[in-house]
Short mmCIF file of C-alpha atoms and ligand atoms in Angstrom, two decimals:
data_model
loop_
_atom_site.label_atom_id
_atom_site.label_comp_id
_atom_site.label_asym_id
_atom_site.label_seq_id
_atom_site.Cartn_x
_atom_site.Cartn_y
_atom_site.Cartn_z
CA MET A 1 0.01 0.05 0.10
CA SER A 2 1.51 3.40 -1.04
CA LEU A 3 1.47 6.20 1.28
CA LYS A 4 -1.85 8.32 1.87
CA THR A 5 -0.59 12.01 1.33
CA VAL A 6 -3.77 13.85 2.29
CA GLU A 7 -7.16 12.90 3.67
CA TRP A 8 -10.37 14.00 5.45
CA LYS A 9 -10.77 12.75 8.80
CA ASP A 10 -13.38 13.84 11.54
CA ASN A 11 -14.01 17.10 9.79
CA ALA A 12 -10.44 17.95 9.76
CA VAL A 13 -7.78 17.81 6.94
CA VAL A 14 -4.76 15.24 7.73
CA MET A 15 -1.55 15.37 5.60
CA ILE A 16 2.10 14.12 5.56
CA ASP A 17 4.44 16.94 6.45
CA GLN A 18 6.52 16.50 3.33
CA THR A 19 9.16 19.39 4.67
CA LYS A 20 10.14 16.62 7.37
CA LEU A 21 10.75 13.63 4.74
CA PRO A 22 12.53 11.47 4.46
CA ASN A 23 13.90 11.79 8.01
CA VAL A 24 10.38 11.91 9.96
CA LEU A 25 7.33 10.55 8.71
CA GLU A 26 4.74 13.00 10.56
CA TYR A 27 1.13 13.80 9.95
CA VAL A 28 -0.24 17.45 10.52
CA THR A 29 -4.02 17.93 11.23
CA PHE A 30 -5.78 21.31 10.06
CA THR A 31 -9.22 22.74 10.89
CA ASP A 32 -8.76 25.90 9.58
CA PHE A 33 -8.50 26.91 5.63
CA ASN A 34 -5.78 29.42 6.45
CA GLN A 35 -3.57 26.51 7.70
CA VAL A 36 -4.12 24.61 4.61
CA ALA A 37 -3.14 27.62 2.60
CA ASP A 38 0.05 27.98 4.60
CA ALA A 39 0.70 24.39 4.12
CA ILE A 40 0.51 24.49 0.12
CA ARG A 41 2.59 27.71 0.28
CA THR A 42 5.36 26.12 2.43
CA LEU A 43 5.24 22.77 0.43
CA VAL A 44 4.09 20.88 3.46
CA VAL A 45 1.94 19.49 0.61
CA ARG A 46 3.03 19.81 -2.95
CA GLY A 47 2.52 18.13 -6.25
CA ALA A 48 -0.21 19.28 -8.76
CA PRO A 49 -2.86 16.76 -7.85
CA ALA A 50 -2.32 16.85 -4.11
CA ILE A 51 -2.58 20.55 -4.03
CA GLY A 52 -5.87 20.37 -6.05
CA VAL A 53 -7.53 17.94 -3.68
CA SER A 54 -6.04 20.14 -0.51
CA GLY A 55 -7.44 23.12 -1.97
CA ALA A 56 -10.70 21.49 -2.31
CA PHE A 57 -10.63 20.24 1.22
CA GLY A 58 -9.36 23.75 2.48
CA LEU A 59 -12.64 25.01 0.89
CA ALA A 60 -14.69 22.49 2.55
CA LEU A 61 -13.01 23.33 5.91
CA ALA A 62 -13.93 27.03 5.24
CA ALA A 63 -17.59 26.11 4.89
CA LEU A 64 -17.70 24.37 8.27
CA GLN A 65 -15.58 27.04 10.10
CA ASN A 66 -18.11 29.86 9.23
CA ASN A 67 -21.48 29.49 11.21
CA THR A 68 -23.64 31.85 9.41
CA SER A 69 -27.33 30.87 8.30
CA GLU A 70 -27.35 33.12 4.97
CA LYS A 71 -26.36 31.68 2.03
CA ASN A 72 -25.15 34.83 0.61
CA GLU A 73 -22.78 35.30 3.55
CA LEU A 74 -21.41 31.90 3.12
CA ILE A 75 -20.81 32.05 -0.42
CA GLU A 76 -18.90 35.46 0.11
CA PHE A 77 -16.80 33.84 2.86
CA LEU A 78 -15.91 30.97 0.54
CA GLU A 79 -15.04 33.28 -2.20
CA ASN A 80 -12.52 34.95 -0.12
CA ALA A 81 -11.23 31.65 1.21
CA LYS A 82 -11.02 30.54 -2.64
CA LYS A 83 -8.82 33.55 -3.40
CA ILE A 84 -6.57 32.99 -0.33
CA LEU A 85 -6.02 29.30 -1.29
CA PHE A 86 -5.67 30.09 -4.90
CA GLU A 87 -2.76 32.60 -4.59
CA THR A 88 -0.60 30.19 -2.64
CA ARG A 89 0.96 28.86 -5.92
CA PRO A 90 0.45 29.98 -9.66
CA THR A 91 1.70 27.38 -11.86
CA ALA A 92 -0.34 23.95 -11.39
CA VAL A 93 -3.66 24.26 -12.90
CA ASN A 94 -4.90 21.60 -10.48
CA LEU A 95 -5.42 23.98 -7.75
CA ALA A 96 -7.90 26.21 -9.72
CA TRP A 97 -9.54 23.12 -10.82
CA GLY A 98 -10.34 21.74 -7.27
CA LEU A 99 -11.37 25.31 -6.14
CA ASP A 100 -13.67 25.88 -8.91
CA LYS A 101 -15.41 22.41 -8.56
CA ILE A 102 -16.14 23.11 -4.84
CA MET A 103 -17.16 26.66 -5.37
CA GLN A 104 -19.76 25.35 -8.11
CA VAL A 105 -21.14 22.86 -5.79
CA ALA A 106 -21.54 25.59 -3.15
CA THR A 107 -23.21 27.84 -5.42
CA ASP A 108 -25.75 25.24 -6.73
CA ALA A 109 -26.78 24.27 -3.29
CA ASN A 110 -29.90 25.77 -1.70
CA THR A 111 -29.23 26.12 1.81
CA VAL A 112 -26.10 26.76 4.15
CA ASP A 113 -26.70 22.98 5.43
CA GLU A 114 -26.67 21.65 1.86
CA ILE A 115 -23.68 23.85 1.23
CA ARG A 116 -21.55 22.36 4.03
CA LYS A 117 -22.71 18.66 3.52
CA ASN A 118 -22.33 18.84 -0.35
CA VAL A 119 -18.85 20.56 -0.40
CA VAL A 120 -17.34 17.98 2.21
CA GLU A 121 -18.92 15.20 0.15
CA THR A 122 -17.54 16.36 -3.04
CA ALA A 123 -14.02 17.16 -1.89
CA LYS A 124 -13.91 13.35 -0.52
CA LYS A 125 -14.99 12.01 -3.63
CA MET A 126 -12.33 14.16 -5.44
CA ALA A 127 -9.76 12.55 -3.17
CA GLU A 128 -11.28 8.89 -3.78
CA GLU A 129 -11.23 9.50 -7.51
CA ASP A 130 -7.69 10.78 -7.67
CA VAL A 131 -6.26 7.36 -6.58
CA GLN A 132 -8.66 5.62 -9.09
CA ILE A 133 -7.58 7.78 -11.88
CA ASN A 134 -4.05 7.13 -11.26
CA MET A 135 -4.45 3.67 -11.05
CA THR A 136 -5.93 3.64 -14.45
CA MET A 137 -3.36 5.86 -15.64
CA GLY A 138 -0.68 3.69 -14.55
CA LYS A 139 -2.29 0.79 -16.13
CA ASN A 140 -2.55 2.76 -19.38
CA GLY A 141 1.10 3.76 -19.21
CA SER A 142 2.55 0.25 -18.16
CA GLU A 143 2.02 -0.80 -21.85
CA LEU A 144 4.76 1.48 -22.99
CA PHE A 145 7.37 0.00 -20.62
CA ASN A 146 9.10 -3.58 -21.18
CA GLU A 147 10.96 -6.20 -19.16
CA ASN A 148 14.50 -4.88 -17.95
CA ASP A 149 13.81 -1.19 -18.76
CA THR A 150 15.58 1.43 -16.67
CA ILE A 151 13.07 4.50 -16.31
CA MET A 152 14.46 7.94 -15.36
CA THR A 153 12.09 10.27 -13.50
CA HIS A 154 12.45 13.98 -12.30
CA CYS A 155 11.06 15.56 -9.11
CA ASN A 156 8.25 13.51 -7.33
CA ALA A 157 5.21 12.62 -9.38
CA GLY A 158 4.47 9.80 -6.68
CA ALA A 159 1.97 9.14 -4.12
CA LEU A 160 3.24 11.93 -2.18
CA ALA A 161 2.24 14.37 -5.13
CA THR A 162 -1.34 12.99 -5.37
CA VAL A 163 -3.63 11.58 -2.86
CA GLY A 164 -2.09 8.13 -3.46
CA TYR A 165 -0.26 5.75 -5.88
CA GLY A 166 1.03 8.79 -8.28
CA THR A 167 1.10 9.71 -11.89
CA ALA A 168 4.56 8.77 -13.37
CA LEU A 169 5.32 6.85 -10.15
CA GLY A 170 1.98 5.31 -10.59
CA VAL A 171 2.91 4.21 -14.16
CA ILE A 172 6.08 2.87 -12.76
CA ARG A 173 4.20 0.85 -10.07
CA ALA A 174 1.68 -0.48 -12.45
CA THR A 175 4.63 -1.67 -14.76
CA LYS A 176 6.05 -3.41 -11.75
CA ASP A 177 2.86 -4.98 -10.68
CA SER A 178 2.22 -6.18 -14.25
CA GLY A 179 5.14 -8.66 -13.62
CA LYS A 180 7.91 -6.61 -15.50
CA ASN A 181 11.38 -6.26 -14.03
CA ILE A 182 12.38 -2.46 -14.18
CA LYS A 183 14.77 -0.16 -12.39
CA VAL A 184 14.30 3.36 -11.85
CA ILE A 185 16.90 6.34 -11.67
CA ALA A 186 15.58 9.45 -9.77
CA THR A 187 17.25 12.71 -10.15
CA GLU A 188 17.86 14.51 -6.94
CA THR A 189 15.92 17.72 -8.18
CA ARG A 190 17.54 20.73 -6.56
CA PRO A 191 16.76 23.09 -4.90
CA ILE A 192 14.03 21.36 -2.92
CA GLN A 193 15.25 17.86 -3.63
CA GLN A 194 11.81 16.21 -4.13
CA GLY A 195 13.70 13.37 -6.12
CA SER A 196 16.17 12.41 -3.20
CA ARG A 197 13.83 13.32 -0.39
CA LEU A 198 10.51 11.99 -1.69
CA THR A 199 10.77 9.67 -5.00
CA ALA A 200 13.66 7.68 -3.55
CA PHE A 201 12.07 7.56 -0.28
CA GLU A 202 8.66 6.35 -1.42
CA LEU A 203 10.04 4.02 -4.24
CA LYS A 204 12.31 2.48 -1.46
CA HIS A 205 9.31 2.27 0.80
CA ASP A 206 7.57 0.10 -1.86
CA GLY A 207 10.49 -2.09 -2.53
CA ILE A 208 11.19 -0.78 -6.18
CA ASP A 209 14.64 -0.84 -7.21
CA VAL A 210 15.82 3.03 -7.41
CA SER A 211 19.10 4.60 -7.81
CA LEU A 212 19.60 8.29 -6.94
CA ILE A 213 21.58 10.59 -9.23
CA PRO A 214 22.54 14.31 -9.13
CA ASP A 215 20.92 16.40 -11.55
CA THR A 216 24.20 17.04 -13.33
CA ALA A 217 24.51 13.19 -14.09
CA VAL A 218 21.49 13.29 -16.44
CA GLY A 219 23.49 13.52 -19.33
CA TYR A 220 26.19 10.85 -18.34
CA THR A 221 23.44 8.13 -17.36
CA MET A 222 21.98 8.72 -20.92
CA ALA A 223 25.30 8.91 -22.83
CA ASN A 224 26.23 5.60 -21.06
CA ASN A 225 23.08 3.80 -21.76
CA LEU A 226 22.17 3.43 -18.19
CA VAL A 227 18.54 4.77 -18.77
CA ASN A 228 16.26 3.76 -21.61
CA LYS A 229 13.02 5.49 -20.94
CA ILE A 230 11.90 8.61 -19.05
CA VAL A 231 8.51 9.41 -17.45
CA VAL A 232 7.64 12.54 -15.70
CA GLY A 233 4.41 14.24 -14.18
CA ALA A 234 3.02 17.75 -15.13
CA ASP A 235 1.60 20.79 -13.23
CA ARG A 236 -0.09 22.15 -16.55
CA ILE A 237 -0.41 20.89 -20.10
CA LEU A 238 -1.80 23.12 -22.62
CA ARG A 239 -3.90 22.12 -25.59
CA THR A 240 -0.71 22.29 -27.80
CA GLY A 241 1.10 19.80 -25.72
CA HIS A 242 3.33 22.37 -24.01
CA VAL A 243 4.18 20.67 -20.65
CA TYR A 244 4.81 22.83 -17.39
CA ASN A 245 6.84 20.67 -14.70
CA LYS A 246 9.33 20.86 -12.00
CA ILE A 247 12.54 23.04 -13.13
CA GLY A 248 15.03 20.84 -14.91
CA THR A 249 12.42 18.78 -16.75
CA TYR A 250 13.21 20.68 -20.09
CA GLN A 251 16.81 19.80 -19.68
CA VAL A 252 15.99 16.22 -19.09
CA ALA A 253 13.69 16.20 -22.29
CA THR A 254 16.39 17.95 -24.29
CA MET A 255 18.88 15.54 -23.33
CA ALA A 256 16.62 12.43 -23.90
CA LYS A 257 16.09 13.81 -27.58
CA GLN A 258 19.80 14.05 -28.14
CA HIS A 259 20.13 10.45 -27.02
CA ASN A 260 16.97 8.91 -28.74
CA ILE A 261 15.45 8.07 -25.51
CA PRO A 262 11.60 8.19 -25.56
CA PHE A 263 10.19 10.98 -22.98
CA TYR A 264 6.85 10.31 -21.47
CA VAL A 265 4.66 12.41 -19.46
CA ALA A 266 1.69 11.13 -17.09
CA ALA A 267 -0.86 13.42 -15.88
CA PRO A 268 -4.67 13.35 -15.41
CA LEU A 269 -7.05 15.37 -17.39
CA SER A 270 -7.34 17.78 -14.44
CA THR A 271 -3.98 18.98 -15.23
CA PHE A 272 -4.91 20.14 -18.85
CA ASP A 273 -5.41 23.76 -19.42
CA MET A 274 -7.32 23.84 -22.48
CA LYS A 275 -7.88 27.73 -22.37
CA ASN A 276 -4.48 29.61 -22.06
CA ASN A 277 -1.36 29.82 -24.15
CA PRO A 278 2.11 29.76 -23.23
CA GLU A 279 2.65 33.34 -22.56
CA ASP A 280 -0.40 33.30 -20.17
CA VAL A 281 1.32 30.71 -17.81
CA VAL A 282 2.88 32.21 -14.57
CA ILE A 283 6.08 30.36 -13.53
CA GLU A 284 6.35 30.48 -9.68
CA GLN A 285 9.56 32.23 -8.64
CA ARG A 286 10.74 30.99 -5.13
CA LYS A 287 12.99 32.57 -2.51
CA ALA A 288 16.72 32.74 -2.85
CA SER A 289 17.40 30.85 0.28
CA GLU A 290 16.52 27.61 -1.28
CA VAL A 291 19.61 28.01 -3.74
CA THR A 292 22.17 29.92 -1.50
CA GLY A 293 21.98 26.87 1.10
CA LEU A 294 21.78 23.36 1.75
CA GLY A 295 19.48 22.92 4.98
CA ASP A 296 21.09 25.49 7.49
CA LYS A 297 24.34 25.33 5.64
CA LYS A 298 25.07 28.35 3.41
CA THR A 299 26.71 27.39 0.20
CA ALA A 300 26.91 30.82 -1.64
CA PRO A 301 28.29 34.31 -0.89
CA ASP A 302 26.22 36.92 0.90
CA ASP A 303 23.95 39.12 -1.13
CA ILE A 304 24.28 36.90 -4.36
CA ASN A 305 21.61 37.59 -6.92
CA VAL A 306 19.59 34.40 -7.51
CA ILE A 307 17.14 33.30 -10.21
CA ASN A 308 15.06 30.44 -8.83
CA PRO A 309 12.13 29.46 -10.93
CA ALA A 310 10.02 26.42 -9.72
CA PHE A 311 8.85 25.09 -13.00
CA ASP A 312 9.97 25.25 -16.84
CA MET A 313 8.09 24.41 -19.96
CA THR A 314 8.88 21.42 -22.29
CA PRO A 315 7.73 21.91 -26.01
CA PRO A 316 5.77 19.34 -27.60
CA GLU A 317 8.52 18.36 -29.98
CA LEU A 318 10.54 16.79 -27.08
CA ILE A 319 7.54 14.63 -26.16
CA SER A 320 7.00 11.00 -27.14
CA GLY A 321 3.60 10.74 -25.31
CA ILE A 322 1.22 11.94 -22.70
CA ILE A 323 -0.19 9.27 -20.65
CA THR A 324 -3.68 10.03 -19.21
CA GLU A 325 -6.48 7.98 -17.41
CA LYS A 326 -8.26 8.26 -20.81
CA GLY A 327 -5.42 6.85 -22.89
CA ILE A 328 -2.00 7.92 -24.45
CA ALA A 329 -2.04 11.01 -26.52
CA LYS A 330 0.87 10.97 -29.14
CA PRO A 331 2.12 13.47 -31.55
CA PRO A 332 0.56 15.63 -33.06
CA PHE A 333 -0.78 16.62 -29.64
CA GLU A 334 -3.24 19.28 -30.60
CA GLU A 335 -5.27 16.73 -32.34
CA SER A 336 -4.54 13.80 -29.76
CA ILE A 337 -5.34 16.02 -27.03
CA LYS A 338 -8.50 17.30 -28.28
CA LYS A 339 -9.73 13.62 -28.66
CA LEU A 340 -9.16 12.90 -24.98
CA PHE A 341 -11.89 15.50 -23.97
O1 MRU B 1 7.10 22.06 -6.48
P1 MRU B 1 6.34 21.05 -6.40
O2 MRU B 1 7.15 19.88 -5.85
O3 MRU B 1 4.88 21.01 -6.07
O4 MRU B 1 6.58 20.31 -8.02
C1 MRU B 1 5.93 19.18 -8.32
C2 MRU B 1 6.09 18.72 -9.76
O5 MRU B 1 6.61 19.52 -10.62
C3 MRU B 1 5.48 17.40 -10.20
O6 MRU B 1 6.15 16.86 -11.26
C4 MRU B 1 4.11 17.66 -10.74
O7 MRU B 1 3.38 18.29 -9.85
C5 MRU B 1 3.28 16.44 -11.08
S1 MRU B 1 2.91 15.60 -9.68
C6 MRU B 1 2.03 14.27 -9.96
#
């Protein structure tokens, strides 16, 4: 059984504190939507599908926190809570997807009691569906992988980035469960080290053969035939097949093209943004201290200028296929993505 990242328990949101991994597996409990917003902002919970469901749970908490008997007042309170939750992280489209879905359920309800009941039920259902979707996606994607493949992944698109099972790591889990013998190479993923702290941790936890490499060894492992396929997750996919994912994904995809290695992306339909164009997507810029130090240790001179984008964009021409719960989209993506919807 893979880890349960976030869940609704006794009218509270319980999540793994991912900032403490891999050293401590600690769960935190929240009863205030502001705490959930802080948790998303500070990466206690991260990964596009996980923040989508956490946002939905946050809004459900907000509905329980406010005890007005007026529908209009409750909707106004929820709109404000939605804004606070939405502004925590700008790039992953799943957050807006989760919040919009809950807001719609709230506005459709007739009374405050109905709002409170329906938003909690919907958010819980979204969490359950997330695991089911990942399992279906995993099964679909497993057909692309063969006995004795060594698969590279970047960042963490695993159980810890979703409610459970994972997207890219869900594909890896399903491939292993189908009886194929596979190995995984996980990139460290500086500066937050989701690869070493989270991917290596959860694959080891599940008994999957994983080797950790520094990000700087991506070219070396490809040039020396140590990897023959790649699968990563996504924070946002445009209708054109432009994929936004953890910073460094573009480097991995470019290097894969150079070495003729198939590069796959695994993501649920809730990660697709069918409206916007590349120039509309905001890339989150994070604080300098993530780059100027390792833990408490300073590794750069004082007052150095830092550029610290959290995500980058991989263009469609570098992508071999996009794995979803509805099937695998292949190039040309503009056509194949349209068919998924
Ligand atoms: O900054 P993070 O850790 O939230 O970034 C996560 C990623 O980039 C993941 O690859 C992406 O969200 C897909 S998760 C299934």
